[in-house]
Amino acid sequence: MTTHSASWLRHTALGIATAVLISGCSTLPGASEPAPVTSADESHINLDALYAEGKYNARGVGPTHWLADGSGYTVLESAANGGHDLVRYHPETQQRTVLVKADEVRPSANEEPLHITDYSWSEDGDKLLIFTNTKRSWRTHTLGDYWVFDLNSKRLQKLGGQAEPSTLQFAKFDSQGNRVAYVMKNNIYVEELANSRITQLTQDGNDTIVNGTFDWVNEEEFFLRDGFRWSPDGKSIAYWQLDTEGTPLFTMINNTDALYPTLKQFPYPKVGETNAAMRIGVMPASGGKTTWMKVPGDARQHYLVRMQWAGNSQQLLIQQLTRSQAVNKAFLANAKSGAVRELLQETTDSWAEYVDDVQFIDQGQAFTWLSERSGFRHIYVVQRDTGRLSTITRGNWDVIEVLQINPKTGWVYFIASPETPLERYLFRASLDGSGKLERLTPDQPGTHSYQLSADAKYAVHTFTDVNTMPVVDMISLPDHQSIRVIKDNNQAQDAFDKLKRGVFEFFQVEARDGLKLDGFLMKPADFDPNKKYPIVFYVYGEPWGQTVSNSWGGERFMFHNYLTQQGYLVASVDNRGTRSPRGFEWRRSIYKNLGVVTVRDQYDALQAMLDRWAFIDANRVGIWGHSGGGSQTLNALFRYPDAYHVGMALAPVPDLTLYDTIYQERYSGLLPESAESYRETSAITHAQNLQGDLLLVHGTGDDNVHFQGSERLVNELVKHGKQFDYFAYPNRTHGIAEGEGTTQHLRTMMVEFLKQNLPVN
C-alpha cells in the first residue's frame, strides 16, 4: 500500500522524513488523566495547538531549481502586489536577481498573476514553462494549464489553444526551446511557440487507449505518470500506449456532494485480474506513423516500467518486468526499426527492482545501473555493446538513493549509511571503477538530504534528527561548508523545545531466529521505572516504509508525543521486510509471508521488550497503523489475541486479493498458484480470533485501498459475533485528511478509544 511518498529511492532533496517518532511528554504524577491543559501551558501539547493552530508545523522550502549554466538556483517568492516573483540566487554570494516579476505573468491587466505550482526552463534558459490551475488525475495533480513566458520578449502565451481548463499534462520543451509537447485527453500534441500552431500526433486516445500517460495502477505503483520523451535532437517523440480494455472497472459512490449519489468508475486491476496492455512507440515530432518497439512477451503479462533515449536519438533503453516481477530485463531498441536486443537481466526468487538512476556515459557507450545481485544495492556501469558490468560501489551496505551522476567530473553522488540503517549521509564514488569512495557529510548523526547543483559544487542541504526539525542551508561541496541558512523552523522548534519530554531511546531486540530488529521507545516525562505502563506500538511493517530512523517525525511524532503526555509508552519496531537499508535478504524475506512473518517479528519484539523492561504492562498492549500498518494491526490482533489487547486499524487491506496487481502480486505471488498463501496472509481469514478491542476506520472515497475491504471485514466479524468500533469518513481518500477538522477528529477519536480500552492507571 504505497503512500508516497514515496519510495526510499525517490525522496526529493528537500523532502522531510515523516516516518520516525520521538520523545514524549509528561503526565501528572499519580493521576489517571492529566489536568486540563491550556494553550498558555507551553510545556504540554494540546490537540488544538497541534492541528488547528499548527504550532509545531515544520516546513521546508518551496520549489528550488538549479540552473544548468551554474549561475545559481531559482525560487518563488511572494510579491508585494500578489503572486510570486521568480528569483535567482547565486549560491556563493547569494546575490539576488528577480528574473520574472509576478506582474509579468498576469494573463491580462485585470487578472491576478498566475499561481505557479511548478515550472521548468528551456535548455537555453530563455523561456519559462509554467504549470498552474492544477487538479488530480488519479492520486496526483498532473492535470492543469501551461503557459510559456519568454524572458527576452516578455511574451506570455497559454498553451493548448481552446482546450478546456486543467486538461493538459506533462508539457515540456524540445531541445531547441521552440516547441512544447503535451498530453491532452489521452493524446499527444506538439505546439510551435512562434505561431501557436498545434499538431495532434496521436489520434486514437479515448477512454481505453491511453497515449503519453498511464492508468491508475501504473501511476500509483510504478510512479509512471509522464509517458513520453523528446528525442535529444528534437525530431522524434517516444511514448507509452496503454490499452485498458478488459481491465475491470472499480466503482465508487459519492453520497454527500450532490442531492443524489454520483458514481466514479476507473480501471483498477485487482490481484489476478487483467492488466492494461503496454507498448512503446516512436513517432516523428512533426506527425506521422508510429514505429512500435518489438519487445518480446505478452503485453498484458509484462510491465514496461522504464524507457529513455539511450544517449542518442537512434536507440531506446527499455526495462521490462515479468508480471510476477521476478525478472527485470533491459533492452536496447532501435527507434527506426523497432528491433530490440536484450542487454542484461536481474533475476530473483521473489521480486526484482527496476532502475531509475540510469545515465549514459562515455559518449553513450556505457550506462549506470543499480543491482542487488551482490546481496546489497550497489552502483554498476554497463557496457552498451556487451552488457558487461563493472562495479562502482561495493560492501555490505545499500546505496539508498542516487542523487547525481556526473560524467564530466567522474563522480556519482548518492545517499547511504554503511554503519547504521537509522541515518542518511552523502557519499560520492569514482565512476572509473577504482573503488574510490568519499563520505562528504560531516560527522553529524541524523538524516541528511541534498539537492545538488549541475556541477555538484553546491547543494541545498536539509538536516533533521529525532530532536531537530528540518534545517535547510546552502552548502559548498566537497568541503560541505555552510554558506547560508535558508530555512530553520526556529519558531516551531522553540515551541517543541519548551515541551516536557521524557527519555527517547533506540534499541535492538532479537527475533526468535536471532535476527536483530531496530526499535525505539518513548517514555512520559515523569516516568517511574517502578510503575507499570500501558504501551502503544506504531506499525507499518510492509516494504514501503521504515518507522525507525534518526529523523524528524512530523505530525505522527507529535501525536505520539501527546500520547506520552497522557501516560503511555510509545514504541515502534521495524520488522524484516521493511524498507530499511539492510540488504536484499532482509527485504525479500517476507515474500509470500506478508502478514505472517512481519507480525511474528512484531510479537517477538514485544516478548523481548517485556523480558527486558519490567515497567511495560503485558496486560495493556496496544497497536495501531495506517494502510499497510492497518493490515499489520489486524493481523497482530487476530494472530496473537493474548498479546495485543487494543488495536486501531486505519485504511487497512483485510483481504489481500482486493488490492492491485502490481503491488500485491509483487510481494504475495500470482494466482492461482499462490491462492493458499493469499488466504493465510489475509487478516480476514483470522478475524474470528479477535479478543481485544478494535477500532476500524476507513474513508469511503479511498481509491487506493478500497472501503470494500473493511466492509468485508465487518461482515466477517459480525458473522462471528465480534463487537468492535467502526467509523467511516465520507469521501475521504487514503490519507483520511480531506475536510476541515478531519485529522484532529481522527486523532481525538483514537485518543478516546485508547483511554477507554487501554487506561492509564
PDB file of N, CA and C in Angstrom, residues 303-348:
ATOM      1  N   TYR A 303       5.348  -5.782 -17.715  1.00  0.00           N
ATOM      2  CA  TYR A 303       5.271  -4.340 -17.479  1.00  0.00           C
ATOM      3  C   TYR A 303       6.472  -3.666 -18.133  1.00  0.00           C
ATOM      4  N   LEU A 304       6.228  -2.616 -18.874  1.00  0.00           N
ATOM      5  CA  LEU A 304       7.310  -1.790 -19.410  1.00  0.00           C
ATOM      6  C   LEU A 304       7.496  -0.629 -18.445  1.00  0.00           C
ATOM      7  N   VAL A 305       8.399  -0.817 -17.501  1.00  0.00           N
ATOM      8  CA  VAL A 305       8.431   0.048 -16.323  1.00  0.00           C
ATOM      9  C   VAL A 305       9.263   1.311 -16.494  1.00  0.00           C
ATOM     10  N   ARG A 306      10.249   1.290 -17.396  1.00  0.00           N
ATOM     11  CA  ARG A 306      11.061   2.472 -17.632  1.00  0.00           C
ATOM     12  C   ARG A 306      11.468   2.510 -19.102  1.00  0.00           C
ATOM     13  N   MET A 307      11.592   3.741 -19.632  1.00  0.00           N
ATOM     14  CA  MET A 307      12.023   3.946 -21.012  1.00  0.00           C
ATOM     15  C   MET A 307      12.743   5.280 -21.092  1.00  0.00           C
ATOM     16  N   GLN A 308      13.853   5.316 -21.849  1.00  0.00           N
ATOM     17  CA  GLN A 308      14.565   6.565 -22.045  1.00  0.00           C
ATOM     18  C   GLN A 308      15.391   6.465 -23.322  1.00  0.00           C
ATOM     19  N   TRP A 309      15.759   7.610 -23.888  1.00  0.00           N
ATOM     20  CA  TRP A 309      16.663   7.625 -25.032  1.00  0.00           C
ATOM     21  C   TRP A 309      18.046   7.204 -24.566  1.00  0.00           C
ATOM     22  N   ALA A 310      18.673   6.346 -25.360  1.00  0.00           N
ATOM     23  CA  ALA A 310      19.918   5.694 -24.946  1.00  0.00           C
ATOM     24  C   ALA A 310      21.139   6.512 -25.339  1.00  0.00           C
ATOM     25  N   GLY A 311      21.197   7.741 -24.857  1.00  0.00           N
ATOM     26  CA  GLY A 311      22.362   8.558 -25.082  1.00  0.00           C
ATOM     27  C   GLY A 311      22.461   9.155 -26.468  1.00  0.00           C
ATOM     28  N   ASN A 312      21.475   8.883 -27.334  1.00  0.00           N
ATOM     29  CA  ASN A 312      21.445   9.459 -28.676  1.00  0.00           C
ATOM     30  C   ASN A 312      20.007   9.422 -29.182  1.00  0.00           C
ATOM     31  N   SER A 313      19.811   9.713 -30.440  1.00  0.00           N
ATOM     32  CA  SER A 313      18.452   9.768 -30.987  1.00  0.00           C
ATOM     33  C   SER A 313      18.122   8.559 -31.854  1.00  0.00           C
ATOM     34  N   GLN A 314      18.902   7.496 -31.719  1.00  0.00           N
ATOM     35  CA  GLN A 314      18.655   6.303 -32.527  1.00  0.00           C
ATOM     36  C   GLN A 314      18.143   5.110 -31.729  1.00  0.00           C
ATOM     37  N   GLN A 315      18.376   5.101 -30.420  1.00  0.00           N
ATOM     38  CA  GLN A 315      18.034   3.925 -29.631  1.00  0.00           C
ATOM     39  C   GLN A 315      17.342   4.311 -28.331  1.00  0.00           C
ATOM     40  N   LEU A 316      16.539   3.369 -27.834  1.00  0.00           N
ATOM     41  CA  LEU A 316      15.884   3.498 -26.540  1.00  0.00           C
ATOM     42  C   LEU A 316      16.388   2.406 -25.614  1.00  0.00           C
ATOM     43  N   LEU A 317      16.493   2.727 -24.324  1.00  0.00           N
ATOM     44  CA  LEU A 317      16.725   1.717 -23.297  1.00  0.00           C
ATOM     45  C   LEU A 317      15.389   1.474 -22.603  1.00  0.00           C
ATOM     46  N   ILE A 318      14.922   0.227 -22.634  1.00  0.00           N
ATOM     47  CA  ILE A 318      13.608  -0.129 -22.092  1.00  0.00           C
ATOM     48  C   ILE A 318      13.795  -1.200 -21.030  1.00  0.00           C
ATOM     49  N   GLN A 319      13.158  -1.021 -19.887  1.00  0.00           N
ATOM     50  CA  GLN A 319      13.162  -2.036 -18.833  1.00  0.00           C
ATOM     51  C   GLN A 319      11.804  -2.719 -18.795  1.00  0.00           C
ATOM     52  N   GLN A 320      11.832  -4.045 -18.770  1.00  0.00           N
ATOM     53  CA  GLN A 320      10.602  -4.841 -18.779  1.00  0.00           C
ATOM     54  C   GLN A 320      10.604  -5.812 -17.601  1.00  0.00           C
ATOM     55  N   LEU A 321       9.557  -5.744 -16.797  1.00  0.00           N
ATOM     56  CA  LEU A 321       9.348  -6.698 -15.715  1.00  0.00           C
ATOM     57  C   LEU A 321       8.336  -7.750 -16.136  1.00  0.00           C
ATOM     58  N   THR A 322       8.579  -8.998 -15.745  1.00  0.00           N
ATOM     59  CA  THR A 322       7.538 -10.008 -15.874  1.00  0.00           C
ATOM     60  C   THR A 322       6.404  -9.663 -14.914  1.00  0.00           C
ATOM     61  N   ARG A 323       5.232 -10.249 -15.133  1.00  0.00           N
ATOM     62  CA  ARG A 323       4.109  -9.936 -14.243  1.00  0.00           C
ATOM     63  C   ARG A 323       4.421 -10.312 -12.799  1.00  0.00           C
ATOM     64  N   SER A 324       5.122 -11.389 -12.592  1.00  0.00           N
ATOM     65  CA  SER A 324       5.499 -11.761 -11.218  1.00  0.00           C
ATOM     66  C   SER A 324       6.518 -10.791 -10.638  1.00  0.00           C
ATOM     67  N   GLN A 325       7.196 -10.040 -11.507  1.00  0.00           N
ATOM     68  CA  GLN A 325       8.240  -9.075 -11.170  1.00  0.00           C
ATOM     69  C   GLN A 325       9.517  -9.728 -10.660  1.00  0.00           C
ATOM     70  N   ALA A 326       9.654 -11.027 -10.922  1.00  0.00           N
ATOM     71  CA  ALA A 326      10.873 -11.723 -10.526  1.00  0.00           C
ATOM     72  C   ALA A 326      12.029 -11.453 -11.471  1.00  0.00           C
ATOM     73  N   VAL A 327      11.739 -10.967 -12.698  1.00  0.00           N
ATOM     74  CA  VAL A 327      12.775 -10.741 -13.695  1.00  0.00           C
ATOM     75  C   VAL A 327      12.624  -9.339 -14.271  1.00  0.00           C
ATOM     76  N   ASN A 328      13.705  -8.577 -14.254  1.00  0.00           N
ATOM     77  CA  ASN A 328      13.764  -7.280 -14.926  1.00  0.00           C
ATOM     78  C   ASN A 328      14.789  -7.377 -16.049  1.00  0.00           C
ATOM     79  N   LYS A 329      14.330  -7.172 -17.286  1.00  0.00           N
ATOM     80  CA  LYS A 329      15.209  -7.226 -18.448  1.00  0.00           C
ATOM     81  C   LYS A 329      15.405  -5.823 -19.001  1.00  0.00           C
ATOM     82  N   ALA A 330      16.627  -5.527 -19.407  1.00  0.00           N
ATOM     83  CA  ALA A 330      16.939  -4.253 -20.052  1.00  0.00           C
ATOM     84  C   ALA A 330      17.194  -4.523 -21.532  1.00  0.00           C
ATOM     85  N   PHE A 331      16.453  -3.828 -22.408  1.00  0.00           N
ATOM     86  CA  PHE A 331      16.568  -3.979 -23.854  1.00  0.00           C
ATOM     87  C   PHE A 331      17.064  -2.676 -24.474  1.00  0.00           C
ATOM     88  N   LEU A 332      17.858  -2.798 -25.526  1.00  0.00           N
ATOM     89  CA  LEU A 332      18.142  -1.682 -26.412  1.00  0.00           C
ATOM     90  C   LEU A 332      17.232  -1.826 -27.626  1.00  0.00           C
ATOM     91  N   ALA A 333      16.489  -0.771 -27.940  1.00  0.00           N
ATOM     92  CA  ALA A 333      15.542  -0.812 -29.048  1.00  0.00           C
ATOM     93  C   ALA A 333      15.950   0.192 -30.108  1.00  0.00           C
ATOM     94  N   ASN A 334      15.906  -0.231 -31.373  1.00  0.00           N
ATOM     95  CA  ASN A 334      16.201   0.654 -32.492  1.00  0.00           C
ATOM     96  C   ASN A 334      14.978   1.518 -32.769  1.00  0.00           C
ATOM     97  N   ALA A 335      15.128   2.826 -32.628  1.00  0.00           N
ATOM     98  CA  ALA A 335      13.982   3.726 -32.734  1.00  0.00           C
ATOM     99  C   ALA A 335      13.390   3.749 -34.135  1.00  0.00           C
ATOM    100  N   LYS A 336      14.182   3.419 -35.155  1.00  0.00           N
ATOM    101  CA  LYS A 336      13.683   3.474 -36.527  1.00  0.00           C
ATOM    102  C   LYS A 336      13.021   2.176 -36.963  1.00  0.00           C
ATOM    103  N   SER A 337      13.588   1.032 -36.560  1.00  0.00           N
ATOM    104  CA  SER A 337      13.044  -0.259 -36.995  1.00  0.00           C
ATOM    105  C   SER A 337      12.192  -0.948 -35.943  1.00  0.00           C
ATOM    106  N   GLY A 338      12.392  -0.599 -34.687  1.00  0.00           N
ATOM    107  CA  GLY A 338      11.686  -1.257 -33.600  1.00  0.00           C
ATOM    108  C   GLY A 338      12.363  -2.517 -33.108  1.00  0.00           C
ATOM    109  N   ALA A 339      13.445  -2.952 -33.749  1.00  0.00           N
ATOM    110  CA  ALA A 339      14.152  -4.154 -33.326  1.00  0.00           C
ATOM    111  C   ALA A 339      14.769  -3.949 -31.944  1.00  0.00           C
ATOM    112  N   VAL A 340      14.757  -5.002 -31.134  1.00  0.00           N
ATOM    113  CA  VAL A 340      15.281  -4.908 -29.772  1.00  0.00           C
ATOM    114  C   VAL A 340      16.343  -5.961 -29.532  1.00  0.00           C
ATOM    115  N   ARG A 341      17.228  -5.664 -28.596  1.00  0.00           N
ATOM    116  CA  ARG A 341      18.294  -6.585 -28.194  1.00  0.00           C
ATOM    117  C   ARG A 341      18.391  -6.561 -26.676  1.00  0.00           C
ATOM    118  N   GLU A 342      18.312  -7.756 -26.051  1.00  0.00           N
ATOM    119  CA  GLU A 342      18.426  -7.821 -24.597  1.00  0.00           C
ATOM    120  C   GLU A 342      19.870  -7.596 -24.176  1.00  0.00           C
ATOM    121  N   LEU A 343      20.050  -6.685 -23.213  1.00  0.00           N
ATOM    122  CA  LEU A 343      21.383  -6.371 -22.721  1.00  0.00           C
ATOM    123  C   LEU A 343      21.723  -7.106 -21.430  1.00  0.00           C
ATOM    124  N   LEU A 344      20.824  -7.092 -20.478  1.00  0.00           N
ATOM    125  CA  LEU A 344      21.068  -7.758 -19.204  1.00  0.00           C
ATOM    126  C   LEU A 344      19.745  -8.007 -18.522  1.00  0.00           C
ATOM    127  N   GLN A 345      19.788  -8.824 -17.497  1.00  0.00           N
ATOM    128  CA  GLN A 345      18.583  -9.055 -16.704  1.00  0.00           C
ATOM    129  C   GLN A 345      18.948  -9.283 -15.250  1.00  0.00           C
ATOM    130  N   GLU A 346      18.011  -8.892 -14.401  1.00  0.00           N
ATOM    131  CA  GLU A 346      18.094  -9.158 -12.967  1.00  0.00           C
ATOM    132  C   GLU A 346      17.024 -10.190 -12.643  1.00  0.00           C
ATOM    133  N   THR A 347      17.439 -11.331 -12.079  1.00  0.00           N
ATOM    134  CA  THR A 347      16.514 -12.422 -11.799  1.00  0.00           C
ATOM    135  C   THR A 347      16.597 -12.790 -10.333  1.00  0.00           C
ATOM    136  N   THR A 348      15.436 -12.927  -9.677  1.00  0.00           N
ATOM    137  CA  THR A 348      15.383 -13.280  -8.260  1.00  0.00           C
ATOM    138  C   THR A 348      14.330 -14.361  -8.054  1.00  0.00           C
TER     139      THR A 348
END
